Tab-separated table of C-alpha atoms and ligand atoms in Angstrom:
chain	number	residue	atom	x	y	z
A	1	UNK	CA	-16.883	-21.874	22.236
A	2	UNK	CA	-19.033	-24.132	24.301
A	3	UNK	CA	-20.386	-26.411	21.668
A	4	UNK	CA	-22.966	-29.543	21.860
A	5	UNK	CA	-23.926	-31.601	19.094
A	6	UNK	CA	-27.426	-33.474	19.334
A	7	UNK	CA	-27.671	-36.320	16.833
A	8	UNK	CA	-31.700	-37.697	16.867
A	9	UNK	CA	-31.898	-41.000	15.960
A	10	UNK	CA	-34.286	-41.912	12.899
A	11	UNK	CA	-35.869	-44.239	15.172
A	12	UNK	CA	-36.970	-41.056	17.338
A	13	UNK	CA	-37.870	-38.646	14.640
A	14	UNK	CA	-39.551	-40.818	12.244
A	15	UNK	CA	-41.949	-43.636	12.822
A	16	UNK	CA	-39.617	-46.631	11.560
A	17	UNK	CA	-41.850	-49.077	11.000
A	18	UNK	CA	-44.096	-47.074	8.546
A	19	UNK	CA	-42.091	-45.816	5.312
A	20	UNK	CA	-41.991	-42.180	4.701
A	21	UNK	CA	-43.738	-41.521	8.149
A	22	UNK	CA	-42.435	-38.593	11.043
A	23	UNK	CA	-43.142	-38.449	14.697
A	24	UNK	CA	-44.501	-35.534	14.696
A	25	UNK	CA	-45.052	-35.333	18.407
A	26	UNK	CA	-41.727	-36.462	19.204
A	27	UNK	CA	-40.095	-33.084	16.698
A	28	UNK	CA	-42.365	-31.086	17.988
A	29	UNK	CA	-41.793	-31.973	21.624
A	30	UNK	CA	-37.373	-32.002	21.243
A	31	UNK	CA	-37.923	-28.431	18.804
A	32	UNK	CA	-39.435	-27.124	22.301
A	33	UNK	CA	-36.922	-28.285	24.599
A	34	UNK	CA	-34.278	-27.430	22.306
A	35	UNK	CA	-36.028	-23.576	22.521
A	36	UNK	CA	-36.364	-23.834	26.160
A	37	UNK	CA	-33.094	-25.135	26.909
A	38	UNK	CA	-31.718	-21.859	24.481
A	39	UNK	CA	-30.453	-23.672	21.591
A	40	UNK	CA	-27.114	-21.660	21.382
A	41	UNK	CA	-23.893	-23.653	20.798
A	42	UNK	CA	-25.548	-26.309	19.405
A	43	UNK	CA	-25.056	-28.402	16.218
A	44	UNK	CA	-27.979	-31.112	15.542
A	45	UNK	CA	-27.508	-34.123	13.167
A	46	UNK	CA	-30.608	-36.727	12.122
A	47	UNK	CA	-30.261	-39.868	11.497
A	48	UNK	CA	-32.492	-41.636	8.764
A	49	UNK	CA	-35.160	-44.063	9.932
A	50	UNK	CA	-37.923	-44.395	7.629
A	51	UNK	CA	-37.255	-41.932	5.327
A	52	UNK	CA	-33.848	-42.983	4.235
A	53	UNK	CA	-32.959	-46.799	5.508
A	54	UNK	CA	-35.696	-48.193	3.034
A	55	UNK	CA	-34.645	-46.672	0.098
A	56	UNK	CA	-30.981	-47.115	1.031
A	57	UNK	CA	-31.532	-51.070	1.543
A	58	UNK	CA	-33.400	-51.006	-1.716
A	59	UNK	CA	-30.809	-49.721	-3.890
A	60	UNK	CA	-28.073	-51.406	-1.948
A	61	UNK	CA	-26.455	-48.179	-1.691
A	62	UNK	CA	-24.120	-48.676	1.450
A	63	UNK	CA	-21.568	-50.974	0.046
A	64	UNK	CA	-21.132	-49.388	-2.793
A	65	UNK	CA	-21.366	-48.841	-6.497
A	66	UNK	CA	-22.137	-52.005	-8.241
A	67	UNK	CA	-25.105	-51.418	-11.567
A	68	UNK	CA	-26.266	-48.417	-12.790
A	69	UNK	CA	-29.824	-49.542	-11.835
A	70	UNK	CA	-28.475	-48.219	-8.217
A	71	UNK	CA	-27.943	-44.295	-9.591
A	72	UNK	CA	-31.692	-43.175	-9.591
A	73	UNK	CA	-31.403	-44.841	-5.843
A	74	UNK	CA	-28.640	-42.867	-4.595
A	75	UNK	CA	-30.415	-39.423	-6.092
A	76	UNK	CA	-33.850	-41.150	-3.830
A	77	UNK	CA	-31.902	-41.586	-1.048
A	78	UNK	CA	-30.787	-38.181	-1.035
A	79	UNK	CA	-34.312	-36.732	-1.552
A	80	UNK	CA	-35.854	-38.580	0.928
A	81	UNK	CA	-33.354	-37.076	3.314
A	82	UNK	CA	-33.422	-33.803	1.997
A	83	UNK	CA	-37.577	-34.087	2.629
A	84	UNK	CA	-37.005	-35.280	6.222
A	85	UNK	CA	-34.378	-32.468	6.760
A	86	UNK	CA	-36.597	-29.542	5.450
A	87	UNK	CA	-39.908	-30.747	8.100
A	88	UNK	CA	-36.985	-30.796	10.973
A	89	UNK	CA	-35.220	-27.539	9.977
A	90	UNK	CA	-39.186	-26.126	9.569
A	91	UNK	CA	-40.679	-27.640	12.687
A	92	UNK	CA	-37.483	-26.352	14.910
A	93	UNK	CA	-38.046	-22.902	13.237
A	94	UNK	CA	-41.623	-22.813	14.204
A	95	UNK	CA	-40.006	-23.167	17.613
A	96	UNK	CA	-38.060	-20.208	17.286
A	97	UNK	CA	-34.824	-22.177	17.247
A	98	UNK	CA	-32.434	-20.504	14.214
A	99	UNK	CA	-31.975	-23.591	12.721
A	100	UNK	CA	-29.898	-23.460	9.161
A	101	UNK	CA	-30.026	-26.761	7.163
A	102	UNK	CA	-26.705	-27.898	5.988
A	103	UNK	CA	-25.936	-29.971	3.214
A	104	UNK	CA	-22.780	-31.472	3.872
A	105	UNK	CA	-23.364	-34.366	1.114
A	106	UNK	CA	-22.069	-31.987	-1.253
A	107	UNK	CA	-18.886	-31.181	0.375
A	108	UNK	CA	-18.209	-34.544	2.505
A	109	UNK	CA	-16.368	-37.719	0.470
A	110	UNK	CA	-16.087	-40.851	2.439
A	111	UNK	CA	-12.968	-43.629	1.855
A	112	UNK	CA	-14.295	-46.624	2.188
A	113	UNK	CA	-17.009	-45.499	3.934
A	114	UNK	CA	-15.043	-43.155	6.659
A	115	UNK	CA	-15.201	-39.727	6.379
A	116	UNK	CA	-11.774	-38.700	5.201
A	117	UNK	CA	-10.182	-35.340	5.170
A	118	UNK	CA	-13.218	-32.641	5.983
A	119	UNK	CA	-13.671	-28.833	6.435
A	120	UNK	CA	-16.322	-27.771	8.769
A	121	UNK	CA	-15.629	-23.995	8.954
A	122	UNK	CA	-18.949	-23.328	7.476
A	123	UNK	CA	-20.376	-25.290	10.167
A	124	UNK	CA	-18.267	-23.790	12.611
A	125	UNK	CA	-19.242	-19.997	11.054
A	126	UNK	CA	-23.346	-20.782	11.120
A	127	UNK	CA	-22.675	-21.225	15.319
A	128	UNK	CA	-20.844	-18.164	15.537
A	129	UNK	CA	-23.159	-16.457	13.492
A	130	UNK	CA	-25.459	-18.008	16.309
A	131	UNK	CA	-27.414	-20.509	14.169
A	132	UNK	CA	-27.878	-24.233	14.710
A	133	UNK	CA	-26.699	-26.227	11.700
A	134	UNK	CA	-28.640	-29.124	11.141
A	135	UNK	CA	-27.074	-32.556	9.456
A	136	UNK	CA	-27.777	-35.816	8.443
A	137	UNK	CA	-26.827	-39.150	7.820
A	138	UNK	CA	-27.029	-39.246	3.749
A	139	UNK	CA	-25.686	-41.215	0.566
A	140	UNK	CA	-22.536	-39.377	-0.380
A	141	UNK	CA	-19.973	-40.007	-2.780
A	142	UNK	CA	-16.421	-42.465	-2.004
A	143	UNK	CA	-13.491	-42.324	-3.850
A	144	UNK	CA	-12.769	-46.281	-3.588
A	145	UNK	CA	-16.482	-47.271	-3.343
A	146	UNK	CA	-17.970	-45.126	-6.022
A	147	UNK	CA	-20.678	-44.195	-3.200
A	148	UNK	CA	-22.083	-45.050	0.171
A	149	UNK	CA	-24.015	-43.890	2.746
A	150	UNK	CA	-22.273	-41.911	5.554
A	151	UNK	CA	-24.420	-42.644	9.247
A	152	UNK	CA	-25.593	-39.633	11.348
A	153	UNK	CA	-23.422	-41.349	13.866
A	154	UNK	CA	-20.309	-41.185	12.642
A	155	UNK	CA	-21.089	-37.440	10.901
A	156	UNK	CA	-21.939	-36.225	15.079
A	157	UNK	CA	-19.036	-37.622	16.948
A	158	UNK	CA	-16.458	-36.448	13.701
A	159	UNK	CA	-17.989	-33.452	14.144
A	160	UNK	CA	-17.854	-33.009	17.671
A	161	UNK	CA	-13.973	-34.096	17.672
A	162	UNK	CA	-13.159	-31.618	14.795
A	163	UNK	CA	-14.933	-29.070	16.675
A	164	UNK	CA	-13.837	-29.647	19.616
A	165	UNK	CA	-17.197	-29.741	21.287
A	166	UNK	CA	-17.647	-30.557	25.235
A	167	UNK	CA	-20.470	-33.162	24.340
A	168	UNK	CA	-21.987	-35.051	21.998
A	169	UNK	CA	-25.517	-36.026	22.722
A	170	UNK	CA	-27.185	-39.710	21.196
A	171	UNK	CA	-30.956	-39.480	21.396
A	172	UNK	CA	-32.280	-42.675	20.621
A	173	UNK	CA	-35.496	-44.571	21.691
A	174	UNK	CA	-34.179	-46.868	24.254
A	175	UNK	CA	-32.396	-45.326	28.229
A	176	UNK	CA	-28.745	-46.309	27.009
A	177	UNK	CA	-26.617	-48.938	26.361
A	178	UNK	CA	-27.978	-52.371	27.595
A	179	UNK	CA	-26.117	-55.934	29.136
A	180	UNK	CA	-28.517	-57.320	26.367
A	181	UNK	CA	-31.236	-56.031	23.853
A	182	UNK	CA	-34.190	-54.152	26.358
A	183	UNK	CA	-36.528	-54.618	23.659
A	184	UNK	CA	-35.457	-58.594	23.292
A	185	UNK	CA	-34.499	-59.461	26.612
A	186	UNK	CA	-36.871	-58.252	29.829
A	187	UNK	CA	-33.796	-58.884	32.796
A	188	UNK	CA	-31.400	-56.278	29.961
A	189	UNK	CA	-29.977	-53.985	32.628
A	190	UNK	CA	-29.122	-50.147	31.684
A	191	UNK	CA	-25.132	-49.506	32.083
A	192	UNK	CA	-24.657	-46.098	33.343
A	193	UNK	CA	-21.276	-45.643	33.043
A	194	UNK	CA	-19.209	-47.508	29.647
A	195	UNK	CA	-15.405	-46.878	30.072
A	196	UNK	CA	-13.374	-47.419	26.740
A	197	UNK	CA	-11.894	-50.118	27.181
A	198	UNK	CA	-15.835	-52.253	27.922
A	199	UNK	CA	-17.007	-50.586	24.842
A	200	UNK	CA	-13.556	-51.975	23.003
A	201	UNK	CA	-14.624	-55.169	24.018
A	202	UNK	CA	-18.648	-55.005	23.487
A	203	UNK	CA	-17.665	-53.902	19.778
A	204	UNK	CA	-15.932	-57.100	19.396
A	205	UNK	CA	-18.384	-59.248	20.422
A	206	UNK	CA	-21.318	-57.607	18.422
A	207	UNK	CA	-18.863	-57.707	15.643
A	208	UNK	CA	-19.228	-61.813	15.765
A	209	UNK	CA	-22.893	-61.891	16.806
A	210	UNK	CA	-24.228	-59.008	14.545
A	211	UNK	CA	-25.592	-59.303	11.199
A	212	UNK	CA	-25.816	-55.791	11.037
A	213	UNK	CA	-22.242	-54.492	11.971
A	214	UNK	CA	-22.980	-50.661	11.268
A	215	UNK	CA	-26.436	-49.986	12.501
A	216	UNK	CA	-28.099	-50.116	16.214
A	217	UNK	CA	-26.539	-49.578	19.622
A	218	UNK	CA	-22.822	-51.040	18.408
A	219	UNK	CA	-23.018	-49.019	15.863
A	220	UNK	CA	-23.158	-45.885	17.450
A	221	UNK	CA	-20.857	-47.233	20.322
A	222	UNK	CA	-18.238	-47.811	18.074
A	223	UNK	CA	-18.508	-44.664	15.905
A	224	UNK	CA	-18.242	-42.829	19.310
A	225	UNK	CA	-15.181	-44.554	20.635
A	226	UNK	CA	-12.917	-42.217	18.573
A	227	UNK	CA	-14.813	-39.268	20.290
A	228	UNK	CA	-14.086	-40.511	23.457
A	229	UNK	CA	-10.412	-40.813	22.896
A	230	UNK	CA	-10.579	-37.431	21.789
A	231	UNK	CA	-12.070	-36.168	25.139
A	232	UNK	CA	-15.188	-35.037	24.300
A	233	UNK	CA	-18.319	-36.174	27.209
A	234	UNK	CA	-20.495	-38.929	25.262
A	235	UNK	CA	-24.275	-39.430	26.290
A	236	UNK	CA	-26.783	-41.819	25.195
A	237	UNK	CA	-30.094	-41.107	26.268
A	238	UNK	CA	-33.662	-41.312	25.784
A	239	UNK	CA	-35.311	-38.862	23.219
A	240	UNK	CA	-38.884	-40.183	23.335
A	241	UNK	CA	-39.089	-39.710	27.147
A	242	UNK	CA	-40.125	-35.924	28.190
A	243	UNK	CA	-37.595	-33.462	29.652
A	244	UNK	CA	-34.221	-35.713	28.972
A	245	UNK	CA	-32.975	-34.068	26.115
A	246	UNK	CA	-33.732	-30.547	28.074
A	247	UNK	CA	-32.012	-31.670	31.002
A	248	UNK	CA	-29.077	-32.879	29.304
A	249	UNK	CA	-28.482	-29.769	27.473
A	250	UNK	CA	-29.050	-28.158	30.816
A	251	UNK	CA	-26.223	-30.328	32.213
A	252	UNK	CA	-28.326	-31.571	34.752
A	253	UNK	CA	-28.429	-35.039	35.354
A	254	UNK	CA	-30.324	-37.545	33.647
A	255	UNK	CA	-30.809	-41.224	33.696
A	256	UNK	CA	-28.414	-42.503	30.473
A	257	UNK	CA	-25.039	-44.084	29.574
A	258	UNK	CA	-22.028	-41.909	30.138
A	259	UNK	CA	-19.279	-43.153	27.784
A	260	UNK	CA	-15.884	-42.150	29.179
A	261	UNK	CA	-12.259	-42.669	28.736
B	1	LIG	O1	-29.825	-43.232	10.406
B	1	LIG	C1	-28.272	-42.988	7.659
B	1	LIG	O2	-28.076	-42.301	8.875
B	1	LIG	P1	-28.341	-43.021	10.277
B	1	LIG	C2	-29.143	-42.155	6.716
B	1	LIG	O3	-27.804	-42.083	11.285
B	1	LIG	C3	-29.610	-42.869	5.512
B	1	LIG	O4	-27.597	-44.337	10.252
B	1	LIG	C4	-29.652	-42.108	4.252
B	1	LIG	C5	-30.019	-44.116	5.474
């Protein structure tokens, strides 16, 4: 089985500055490439940006269970990204991609916030079936934290080592992984090529300088790392900019970071 998985950043499907709000041309655009490109073999996950971050911040739902105030937060959270799912799952249908919305928050547990033992033969029986599962990053439930919320990051690269997929595909809003923050810094240089061991090392250093250890470009780094190890080809490219998520699933080259062992 040659198998992709495509996780969209929230930042690329959703407006993130403006709560509750898609990008409709961006889905629109990506649901046509997908179609063009033939959307066979593919898996796609979604990450949350301004449908589920706000309401996940509010509630404090990512470190866990700590007042029962938090409950009708966790059911929110959900929603939201059970509203943000359906216009995805909709607007790649209208593109004639079979895409099947999955709802693995009711099968998936997290330990302490890592996905723990998981069975993705339903997944795995959708793409045979020849339909493209769709995911998300969503609150699900932990058995030491009571609950948390489970990034589209590290959903797509456990997914793509579990099944055993040739590449796993980050489209975010920015060319790849920068020396420095492109949207902070203006001499940030794209790094085309990250071997392990740099990435080891840039996840330590964000670890000491971020206030945010799971979100942004570390985030997704790190979460990746184990998908590395495990062989699979890592991009990180550019979803806003026109033709790079065709091309990639074309396997033609594109300007991006190429994580590799
Ligand atoms: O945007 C988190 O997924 P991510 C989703 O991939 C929620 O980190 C519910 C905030």
């Amino acid at each position: 089985l040659n198998l992709e998985i495509l996780k969209l950043g929230g930042s690329v499907v959703t407006n993130k500055n403006q709560p509750m709000s898609m990008n409709t041309a961006a889905i629109n655009r990506i649901a046509s490439e997908i179609a063009t490109a033939g959307g066979r073999g593919l898996v796609i996950v979604h990450g949350g940006g301004s449908y589920g971050h706000p309401l996940a911040k509010e509630y404090e739902i990512s470190n866990g269970y700590h007042s029962d105030l938090q409950l009708p937060g966790f059911s929110k959270t959900r929603q939201a990204m059970i509203q943000l799912n359906s216009i995805l799952v909709n607007t790649l249908l209208d593109a004639h991609v079979p895409a099947v919305s999955v709802n693995h928050s009711s099968f998936i547990i997290t330990n302490n916030k890592k996905i723990g033992e998981v069975d993705f033969k339903i997944v795995e029986l959708y793409i045979k079936a020849g339909m493209v599962p769709v995911l998300y990053g969503d609150a699900v439930l932990d058995t030491e934290i009571k609950f948390t919320i489970l990034s589209g990051d590290q959903l797509a690269a456990r997914l793509a080592i579990d099944l055993k997929a040739q590449r796993l595909i980050y489209g975010v809003d920015v060319d790849g992984v920068y020396t420095a923050n492109p949207k902070l810094t203006s001499n940030a240089r794209l790094i085309e090529d990250l071997s392990l061991s740099h990435m080891k090392g840039m996840v330590k250093i964000g670890e000491a300088l971020s206030t945010d250890v799971t979100g942004g470009m570390l985030g997704k780094v790190q979460e990746a790392t184990s998908a590395v190890e495990a062989g699979v080809n890592v991009l990180i490219l550019n979803a806003l900019k026109s033709d790079y998520i065709y091309n990639a699933l074309r396997g033609e080259s594109v300007v991006c970071t190429r994580l590799r062992r």
